[in-house]
């Protein structure tokens, strides 16, 4: 990994990132330009597209911020059947834009884990060119290993915050150490691993944010998903504010600093940016992000996977999101990356790694 901060130890890195996270005016413009140049040098201009399929909102967890937490009575609970999921994946493959399907759901460990392995085998057999990312939460290492053997290429598991006390307050019955243990298991299994965090959780400080970026750098994740925390009705945090509500440009500065800290990680322009800004994902792609994740969840399920209010495209169909993705990327002058868009790290299979 190229090192843009060669003389800094951990505390020096935190201090340098705190300074960059505080940039305003011309200093902020310079930060965005630098992050964009680093993104171009390490990831290229082509944008890997990953279609996200929210196949179930059933969840056993009660994360205090999340719209599909177990105790929230608002969403009608659904689980797509394997045939419904296969049909949606068929639509993604036929659309010809996304090289990856991201299967995401709430967390329901147990017998359904075996059904998921069977589903992965079916998807791989029918769509061998499509990479599969799974994002369904904490599991024991042997379950991850079975999913890998069944065809899972990648796993996405945000650690949410690097502050262990804040993590424990937000996740009843779970600890940051548990979550980081899962991420280490995935890396040890050779699965392309994505971490990440929310920006502006109530109780976090800019130093927490710098610590989150440091944790991403220490893990050397293949991909890193970050997005603003958005208070969600029906959750214990519904009346809280984002910690940086008065300074929304900070969300974009976080993307830019993350790009400088982790130059060759895949960094998606996540959906939550569009929930807060009409052109949020486009802005993220111009200041360090390199991946786009259109929603591929079919109707009528979309409206019940609202992790936070203002989620875009709840009334759209998957094909609308594919068209919109192509138009947005075209307007940005960024071609769709061919192929599965695997990790850009050296040990990974060749994806769309640019020649430097
Ligand atoms: N259950 C899986 C897990 O926990 O990794 C995947 C689904 S989970 C709902 C996906 C992500 O949604 C979480 O990692 C969290 O960062 C994000 N999320 C949930 N509620 C949010 C909120 N109110 N604002 C912003 N992001 C939120």
Short mmCIF file of C-alpha atoms and ligand atoms in Angstrom, two decimals:
data_model
loop_
_atom_site.label_atom_id
_atom_site.label_comp_id
_atom_site.label_asym_id
_atom_site.label_seq_id
_atom_site.Cartn_x
_atom_site.Cartn_y
_atom_site.Cartn_z
CA UNK A 1 0.00 0.00 0.00
CA UNK A 2 1.36 3.40 -0.96
CA UNK A 3 2.00 5.50 2.14
CA UNK A 4 0.97 9.12 1.96
CA UNK A 5 1.92 9.71 5.58
CA UNK A 6 5.42 8.15 5.72
CA UNK A 7 6.67 9.92 8.83
CA UNK A 8 3.63 9.50 11.04
CA UNK A 9 3.12 7.04 13.87
CA UNK A 10 -0.41 6.32 15.08
CA UNK A 11 -0.79 9.55 17.03
CA UNK A 12 0.76 11.53 14.18
CA UNK A 13 -1.71 9.99 11.74
CA UNK A 14 -4.66 10.87 13.96
CA UNK A 15 -3.42 14.44 14.30
CA UNK A 16 -2.84 14.78 10.54
CA UNK A 17 -6.28 13.36 9.73
CA UNK A 18 -7.92 15.59 12.35
CA UNK A 19 -6.32 18.55 10.58
CA UNK A 20 -7.55 17.38 7.15
CA UNK A 21 -11.03 16.57 8.49
CA UNK A 22 -11.21 20.19 9.66
CA UNK A 23 -10.30 21.67 6.27
CA UNK A 24 -12.59 24.44 4.97
CA UNK A 25 -12.76 26.61 1.84
CA UNK A 26 -9.68 26.32 -0.42
CA UNK A 27 -8.09 23.74 1.92
CA UNK A 28 -11.18 21.55 1.55
CA UNK A 29 -11.11 21.97 -2.25
CA UNK A 30 -7.44 20.94 -2.23
CA UNK A 31 -8.24 17.88 -0.09
CA UNK A 32 -11.00 16.78 -2.49
CA UNK A 33 -8.74 17.29 -5.53
CA UNK A 34 -5.94 15.29 -3.94
CA UNK A 35 -8.26 12.44 -2.96
CA UNK A 36 -9.70 12.37 -6.48
CA UNK A 37 -6.20 12.18 -7.97
CA UNK A 38 -5.23 9.35 -5.60
CA UNK A 39 -8.44 7.51 -6.50
CA UNK A 40 -7.64 7.87 -10.21
CA UNK A 41 -4.03 6.67 -9.78
CA UNK A 42 -4.95 3.61 -7.70
CA UNK A 43 -8.41 2.58 -8.88
CA UNK A 44 -8.71 4.11 -12.34
CA UNK A 45 -11.72 6.01 -13.69
CA UNK A 46 -13.86 2.94 -14.35
CA UNK A 47 -16.48 2.38 -11.64
CA UNK A 48 -17.22 -1.16 -10.43
CA UNK A 49 -20.98 -1.46 -10.03
CA UNK A 50 -22.37 -3.73 -7.31
CA UNK A 51 -26.12 -4.36 -7.30
CA UNK A 52 -27.47 -4.60 -3.79
CA UNK A 53 -30.28 -7.06 -3.14
CA UNK A 54 -31.89 -6.63 0.27
CA UNK A 55 -33.32 -10.11 0.44
CA UNK A 56 -34.75 -10.06 3.98
CA UNK A 57 -35.40 -7.49 6.71
CA UNK A 58 -35.86 -10.10 9.43
CA UNK A 59 -33.41 -9.31 12.22
CA UNK A 60 -32.72 -10.72 15.67
CA UNK A 61 -30.57 -7.74 16.68
CA UNK A 62 -31.61 -4.49 18.29
CA UNK A 63 -28.97 -2.03 17.11
CA UNK A 64 -30.16 1.29 18.51
CA UNK A 65 -29.84 3.19 15.21
CA UNK A 66 -31.28 0.73 12.71
CA UNK A 67 -34.72 0.92 11.06
CA UNK A 68 -34.99 -2.89 10.79
CA UNK A 69 -33.98 -3.59 14.41
CA UNK A 70 -36.01 -6.41 15.96
CA UNK A 71 -38.06 -4.13 18.25
CA UNK A 72 -39.15 -1.72 15.53
CA UNK A 73 -42.80 -2.54 14.75
CA UNK A 74 -42.88 -0.30 11.67
CA UNK A 75 -41.49 -2.38 8.79
CA UNK A 76 -43.55 -5.34 7.58
CA UNK A 77 -41.14 -8.26 7.81
CA UNK A 78 -40.25 -10.17 4.63
CA UNK A 79 -37.91 -12.90 3.46
CA UNK A 80 -37.56 -13.34 -0.29
CA UNK A 81 -37.73 -16.99 -1.36
CA UNK A 82 -34.71 -18.57 -3.11
CA UNK A 83 -36.64 -18.48 -6.40
CA UNK A 84 -37.46 -14.78 -5.95
CA UNK A 85 -33.78 -14.09 -5.21
CA UNK A 86 -32.64 -16.12 -8.24
CA UNK A 87 -35.07 -14.19 -10.44
CA UNK A 88 -33.68 -10.89 -9.14
CA UNK A 89 -30.10 -12.06 -9.74
CA UNK A 90 -31.10 -13.06 -13.26
CA UNK A 91 -32.29 -9.48 -13.80
CA UNK A 92 -28.96 -8.13 -12.50
CA UNK A 93 -26.95 -10.39 -14.82
CA UNK A 94 -29.18 -9.58 -17.79
CA UNK A 95 -28.84 -5.84 -17.08
CA UNK A 96 -25.14 -6.17 -17.93
CA UNK A 97 -24.04 -3.26 -15.71
CA UNK A 98 -23.24 -4.80 -12.33
CA UNK A 99 -20.39 -7.32 -11.99
CA UNK A 100 -21.31 -8.16 -8.40
CA UNK A 101 -24.47 -8.95 -6.50
CA UNK A 102 -24.43 -7.89 -2.85
CA UNK A 103 -26.83 -10.02 -0.84
CA UNK A 104 -27.75 -8.09 2.29
CA UNK A 105 -30.22 -8.76 5.11
CA UNK A 106 -30.81 -8.39 8.80
CA UNK A 107 -29.14 -10.86 11.10
CA UNK A 108 -30.88 -14.22 11.71
CA UNK A 109 -28.25 -16.83 12.57
CA UNK A 110 -29.34 -20.45 12.68
CA UNK A 111 -30.75 -23.00 10.26
CA UNK A 112 -31.20 -20.33 7.56
CA UNK A 113 -27.39 -20.22 7.28
CA UNK A 114 -27.47 -23.59 5.49
CA UNK A 115 -30.21 -22.36 3.13
CA UNK A 116 -27.95 -19.43 2.33
CA UNK A 117 -25.11 -21.81 1.43
CA UNK A 118 -27.45 -23.66 -0.93
CA UNK A 119 -28.51 -20.36 -2.47
CA UNK A 120 -24.88 -19.30 -3.02
CA UNK A 121 -24.21 -22.58 -4.85
CA UNK A 122 -27.23 -22.02 -7.10
CA UNK A 123 -26.21 -18.45 -7.92
CA UNK A 124 -22.61 -19.47 -8.70
CA UNK A 125 -23.76 -22.34 -10.88
CA UNK A 126 -26.16 -20.19 -12.89
CA UNK A 127 -24.17 -16.94 -12.99
CA UNK A 128 -20.47 -17.87 -12.74
CA UNK A 129 -19.32 -14.47 -14.03
CA UNK A 130 -21.06 -12.60 -11.22
CA UNK A 131 -19.12 -12.02 -7.99
CA UNK A 132 -21.09 -12.50 -4.78
CA UNK A 133 -20.76 -10.31 -1.72
CA UNK A 134 -22.62 -11.32 1.41
CA UNK A 135 -23.56 -8.87 4.16
CA UNK A 136 -25.58 -10.56 6.89
CA UNK A 137 -23.67 -9.81 10.10
CA UNK A 138 -21.66 -11.70 12.72
CA UNK A 139 -21.23 -15.47 12.39
CA UNK A 140 -18.77 -18.11 13.65
CA UNK A 141 -15.76 -18.72 11.43
CA UNK A 142 -17.01 -22.16 10.28
CA UNK A 143 -20.18 -20.61 8.86
CA UNK A 144 -18.14 -18.05 6.91
CA UNK A 145 -15.94 -20.93 5.67
CA UNK A 146 -18.99 -22.87 4.44
CA UNK A 147 -20.29 -19.80 2.62
CA UNK A 148 -16.88 -19.21 1.04
CA UNK A 149 -16.80 -22.83 -0.13
CA UNK A 150 -20.30 -22.39 -1.54
CA UNK A 151 -19.25 -19.46 -3.73
CA UNK A 152 -19.13 -16.30 -1.60
CA UNK A 153 -16.35 -14.05 -2.93
CA UNK A 154 -16.60 -11.16 -0.48
CA UNK A 155 -18.11 -10.16 2.83
CA UNK A 156 -19.18 -6.75 4.03
CA UNK A 157 -19.34 -6.11 7.77
CA UNK A 158 -19.02 -2.58 9.04
CA UNK A 159 -17.48 -2.24 12.49
CA UNK A 160 -19.66 0.91 12.82
CA UNK A 161 -17.39 2.70 15.32
CA UNK A 162 -13.90 2.16 16.69
CA UNK A 163 -14.99 3.34 20.16
CA UNK A 164 -15.63 0.14 22.18
CA UNK A 165 -17.89 1.87 24.74
CA UNK A 166 -19.99 3.54 22.07
CA UNK A 167 -20.18 0.23 20.19
CA UNK A 168 -21.43 -1.57 23.31
CA UNK A 169 -24.06 1.13 23.98
CA UNK A 170 -25.40 0.88 20.41
CA UNK A 171 -25.35 -2.91 20.05
CA UNK A 172 -27.06 -4.71 22.97
CA UNK A 173 -25.40 -8.07 23.61
CA UNK A 174 -22.48 -7.47 21.27
CA UNK A 175 -18.99 -6.01 21.53
CA UNK A 176 -16.54 -4.34 19.17
CA UNK A 177 -14.12 -7.20 19.95
CA UNK A 178 -16.71 -9.70 18.62
CA UNK A 179 -17.13 -7.71 15.42
CA UNK A 180 -13.42 -7.28 14.84
CA UNK A 181 -12.96 -11.01 15.50
CA UNK A 182 -15.42 -11.75 12.67
CA UNK A 183 -13.49 -9.43 10.35
CA UNK A 184 -10.21 -11.18 11.24
CA UNK A 185 -11.82 -14.59 10.62
CA UNK A 186 -12.97 -13.48 7.17
CA UNK A 187 -9.53 -12.18 6.26
CA UNK A 188 -7.89 -15.38 7.52
CA UNK A 189 -10.27 -17.39 5.32
CA UNK A 190 -9.09 -15.46 2.27
CA UNK A 191 -12.48 -13.81 1.69
CA UNK A 192 -12.26 -10.30 0.24
CA UNK A 193 -13.31 -8.33 3.29
CA UNK A 194 -15.08 -5.01 3.67
CA UNK A 195 -15.29 -3.02 6.88
CA UNK A 196 -16.51 0.49 7.51
CA UNK A 197 -18.40 2.77 9.82
CA UNK A 198 -21.12 5.35 10.21
CA UNK A 199 -20.13 8.99 10.28
CA UNK A 200 -21.59 11.11 13.10
CA UNK A 201 -23.08 8.59 15.52
CA UNK A 202 -24.41 10.40 18.59
CA UNK A 203 -21.60 10.46 21.14
CA UNK A 204 -18.75 10.27 18.66
CA UNK A 205 -16.12 12.98 18.34
CA UNK A 206 -13.77 13.93 15.48
CA UNK A 207 -11.14 11.88 17.31
CA UNK A 208 -13.44 8.82 17.05
CA UNK A 209 -13.68 9.49 13.32
CA UNK A 210 -9.89 9.61 13.00
CA UNK A 211 -9.78 6.36 15.02
CA UNK A 212 -12.28 4.77 12.60
CA UNK A 213 -10.05 5.65 9.66
CA UNK A 214 -7.01 4.31 11.51
CA UNK A 215 -8.79 1.00 12.12
CA UNK A 216 -9.61 0.73 8.39
CA UNK A 217 -5.96 1.33 7.57
CA UNK A 218 -4.74 -1.21 10.13
CA UNK A 219 -7.07 -3.90 8.77
CA UNK A 220 -6.06 -3.01 5.21
CA UNK A 221 -9.59 -3.87 4.09
CA UNK A 222 -10.30 -4.72 0.45
CA UNK A 223 -13.31 -2.43 0.58
CA UNK A 224 -14.59 0.18 3.02
CA UNK A 225 -18.19 1.34 3.23
CA UNK A 226 -18.87 4.52 5.17
CA UNK A 227 -21.92 6.75 5.29
CA UNK A 228 -23.58 9.33 7.51
CA UNK A 229 -25.68 8.20 10.46
CA UNK A 230 -29.31 9.24 9.85
CA UNK A 231 -31.76 9.16 12.80
CA UNK A 232 -34.54 6.69 12.06
CA UNK A 233 -38.16 6.79 13.31
CA UNK A 234 -39.10 3.87 15.53
CA UNK A 235 -35.59 3.56 16.96
CA UNK A 236 -34.22 4.77 20.32
CA UNK A 237 -32.08 7.30 18.42
CA UNK A 238 -34.98 8.81 16.46
CA UNK A 239 -34.69 12.18 18.22
CA UNK A 240 -30.91 12.37 18.15
CA UNK A 241 -28.94 14.40 15.63
CA UNK A 242 -25.96 13.43 13.56
CA UNK A 243 -22.90 14.56 15.52
CA UNK A 244 -21.84 16.68 12.51
CA UNK A 245 -25.28 18.01 11.53
CA UNK A 246 -23.89 21.55 11.48
CA UNK A 247 -21.07 20.65 9.11
CA UNK A 248 -22.39 18.23 6.45
CA UNK A 249 -19.32 18.73 4.22
CA UNK A 250 -17.50 16.69 6.85
CA UNK A 251 -19.14 13.53 5.44
CA UNK A 252 -17.32 14.16 2.16
CA UNK A 253 -14.07 15.14 3.86
CA UNK A 254 -14.28 11.76 5.66
CA UNK A 255 -14.41 10.00 2.26
CA UNK A 256 -11.47 12.07 1.03
CA UNK A 257 -9.28 11.40 4.08
CA UNK A 258 -10.19 7.71 3.96
CA UNK A 259 -8.99 7.60 0.34
CA UNK A 260 -5.64 9.14 1.34
CA UNK A 261 -5.34 6.71 4.26
CA UNK A 262 -6.31 3.63 2.22
CA UNK A 263 -5.37 4.44 -1.40
CA UNK A 264 -6.09 1.04 -2.95
CA UNK A 265 -9.30 0.12 -1.12
CA UNK A 266 -12.61 -0.03 -2.95
CA UNK A 267 -14.68 2.78 -1.43
CA UNK A 268 -18.35 2.88 -2.47
CA UNK A 269 -20.39 6.05 -2.74
CA UNK A 270 -23.00 4.71 -0.32
CA UNK A 271 -26.75 5.19 -0.52
CA UNK A 272 -26.97 7.24 2.70
CA UNK A 273 -25.18 10.11 0.93
CA UNK A 274 -28.14 10.34 -1.46
CA UNK A 275 -30.58 10.32 1.46
CA UNK A 276 -29.07 13.60 2.68
CA UNK A 277 -28.04 15.30 -0.58
CA UNK A 278 -29.73 14.97 -4.00
CA UNK A 279 -26.33 14.48 -5.66
CA UNK A 280 -24.64 12.92 -2.62
CA UNK A 281 -23.26 9.83 -4.33
CA UNK A 282 -21.97 11.86 -7.30
CA UNK A 283 -20.13 14.16 -4.89
CA UNK A 284 -18.66 11.16 -3.07
CA UNK A 285 -17.41 9.78 -6.41
CA UNK A 286 -15.65 13.09 -7.04
CA UNK A 287 -13.77 13.18 -3.73
CA UNK A 288 -12.34 9.68 -3.34
CA UNK A 289 -15.07 7.04 -3.79
CA UNK A 290 -14.75 4.64 -6.74
CA UNK A 291 -17.66 2.15 -6.49
CA UNK A 292 -21.42 2.55 -7.09
CA UNK A 293 -24.09 0.29 -5.55
CA UNK A 294 -27.51 0.61 -7.18
CA UNK A 295 -30.49 -0.91 -5.43
CA UNK A 296 -31.63 -4.17 -7.06
CA UNK A 297 -34.30 -5.09 -4.53
CA UNK A 298 -37.58 -5.77 -6.35
CA UNK A 299 -40.92 -4.26 -5.42
CA UNK A 300 -42.82 -4.58 -3.13
CA UNK A 301 -39.96 -5.25 -0.70
CA UNK A 302 -38.03 -1.98 -0.99
CA UNK A 303 -40.16 0.17 1.24
CA UNK A 304 -39.69 -2.27 4.12
CA UNK A 305 -35.88 -2.08 4.03
CA UNK A 306 -35.66 1.48 5.24
CA UNK A 307 -32.71 1.58 7.58
CA UNK A 308 -33.18 5.35 7.79
CA UNK A 309 -35.63 7.90 6.36
CA UNK A 310 -35.11 9.51 2.97
CA UNK A 311 -33.61 6.37 1.43
CA UNK A 312 -33.72 7.03 -2.32
CA UNK A 313 -35.46 4.93 -4.98
CA UNK A 314 -38.01 3.21 -2.72
CA UNK A 315 -40.65 3.49 -5.45
CA UNK A 316 -38.36 2.50 -8.33
CA UNK A 317 -37.83 -0.83 -10.03
CA UNK A 318 -34.36 -2.40 -10.37
CA UNK A 319 -34.22 -1.56 -14.10
CA UNK A 320 -34.84 2.14 -13.25
CA UNK A 321 -31.85 2.07 -10.90
CA UNK A 322 -29.64 0.46 -13.55
CA UNK A 323 -30.59 3.15 -16.10
CA UNK A 324 -30.07 5.91 -13.54
CA UNK A 325 -26.65 4.49 -12.57
CA UNK A 326 -25.47 4.49 -16.17
CA UNK A 327 -26.71 8.06 -16.70
CA UNK A 328 -25.07 9.34 -13.51
CA UNK A 329 -21.73 7.72 -14.31
CA UNK A 330 -21.89 8.98 -17.90
CA UNK A 331 -22.50 12.53 -16.63
CA UNK A 332 -19.44 12.17 -14.39
CA UNK A 333 -17.34 10.92 -17.33
CA UNK A 334 -16.69 7.66 -15.49
CA UNK A 335 -17.20 4.42 -17.47
CA UNK A 336 -18.70 1.32 -15.88
CA UNK A 337 -15.87 -1.09 -15.00
CA UNK A 338 -16.07 -4.41 -16.84
CA UNK A 339 -15.83 -7.67 -14.91
CA UNK A 340 -16.46 -8.45 -11.26
CA UNK A 341 -14.40 -5.60 -9.79
CA UNK A 342 -12.44 -7.72 -7.35
CA UNK A 343 -10.08 -6.34 -4.72
CA UNK A 344 -7.26 -4.09 -5.90
CA UNK A 345 -4.85 -5.56 -3.35
CA UNK A 346 -1.88 -7.44 -4.72
CA UNK A 347 -2.89 -10.89 -3.53
CA UNK A 348 -6.34 -10.68 -5.13
CA UNK A 349 -7.28 -12.11 -8.51
CA UNK A 350 -6.88 -9.54 -11.28
CA UNK A 351 -10.04 -7.48 -11.45
CA UNK A 352 -10.02 -4.06 -13.01
CA UNK A 353 -6.69 -3.18 -11.43
CA UNK A 354 -5.27 -0.27 -13.38
CA UNK A 355 -1.70 -0.31 -14.65
CA UNK A 356 0.11 2.32 -12.60
N1 LIG B 1 -27.12 -7.09 9.23
C1 LIG B 1 -25.96 -6.78 8.46
C2 LIG B 1 -24.91 -6.08 9.30
O1 LIG B 1 -25.21 -5.68 10.43
O2 LIG B 1 -23.79 -5.93 8.82
C3 LIG B 1 -26.26 -5.96 7.22
C4 LIG B 1 -27.43 -5.06 7.27
S1 LIG B 1 -27.16 -3.57 8.19
C5 LIG B 1 -28.80 -2.94 8.24
C6 LIG B 1 -26.30 -2.57 7.02
C7 LIG B 1 -25.74 -1.26 7.52
O3 LIG B 1 -26.76 -0.30 7.60
C8 LIG B 1 -25.11 -1.23 8.86
O4 LIG B 1 -23.79 -1.72 8.81
C9 LIG B 1 -25.20 0.25 9.27
O5 LIG B 1 -23.94 0.89 9.13
C10 LIG B 1 -26.21 0.82 8.28
N2 LIG B 1 -27.30 1.55 8.97
C11 LIG B 1 -28.25 1.01 9.75
N3 LIG B 1 -29.02 1.99 10.29
C12 LIG B 1 -28.52 3.18 9.84
C13 LIG B 1 -28.87 4.54 10.07
N4 LIG B 1 -29.88 4.90 10.87
N5 LIG B 1 -28.15 5.49 9.43
C14 LIG B 1 -27.15 5.14 8.60
N6 LIG B 1 -26.76 3.88 8.37
C15 LIG B 1 -27.44 2.89 8.99
#
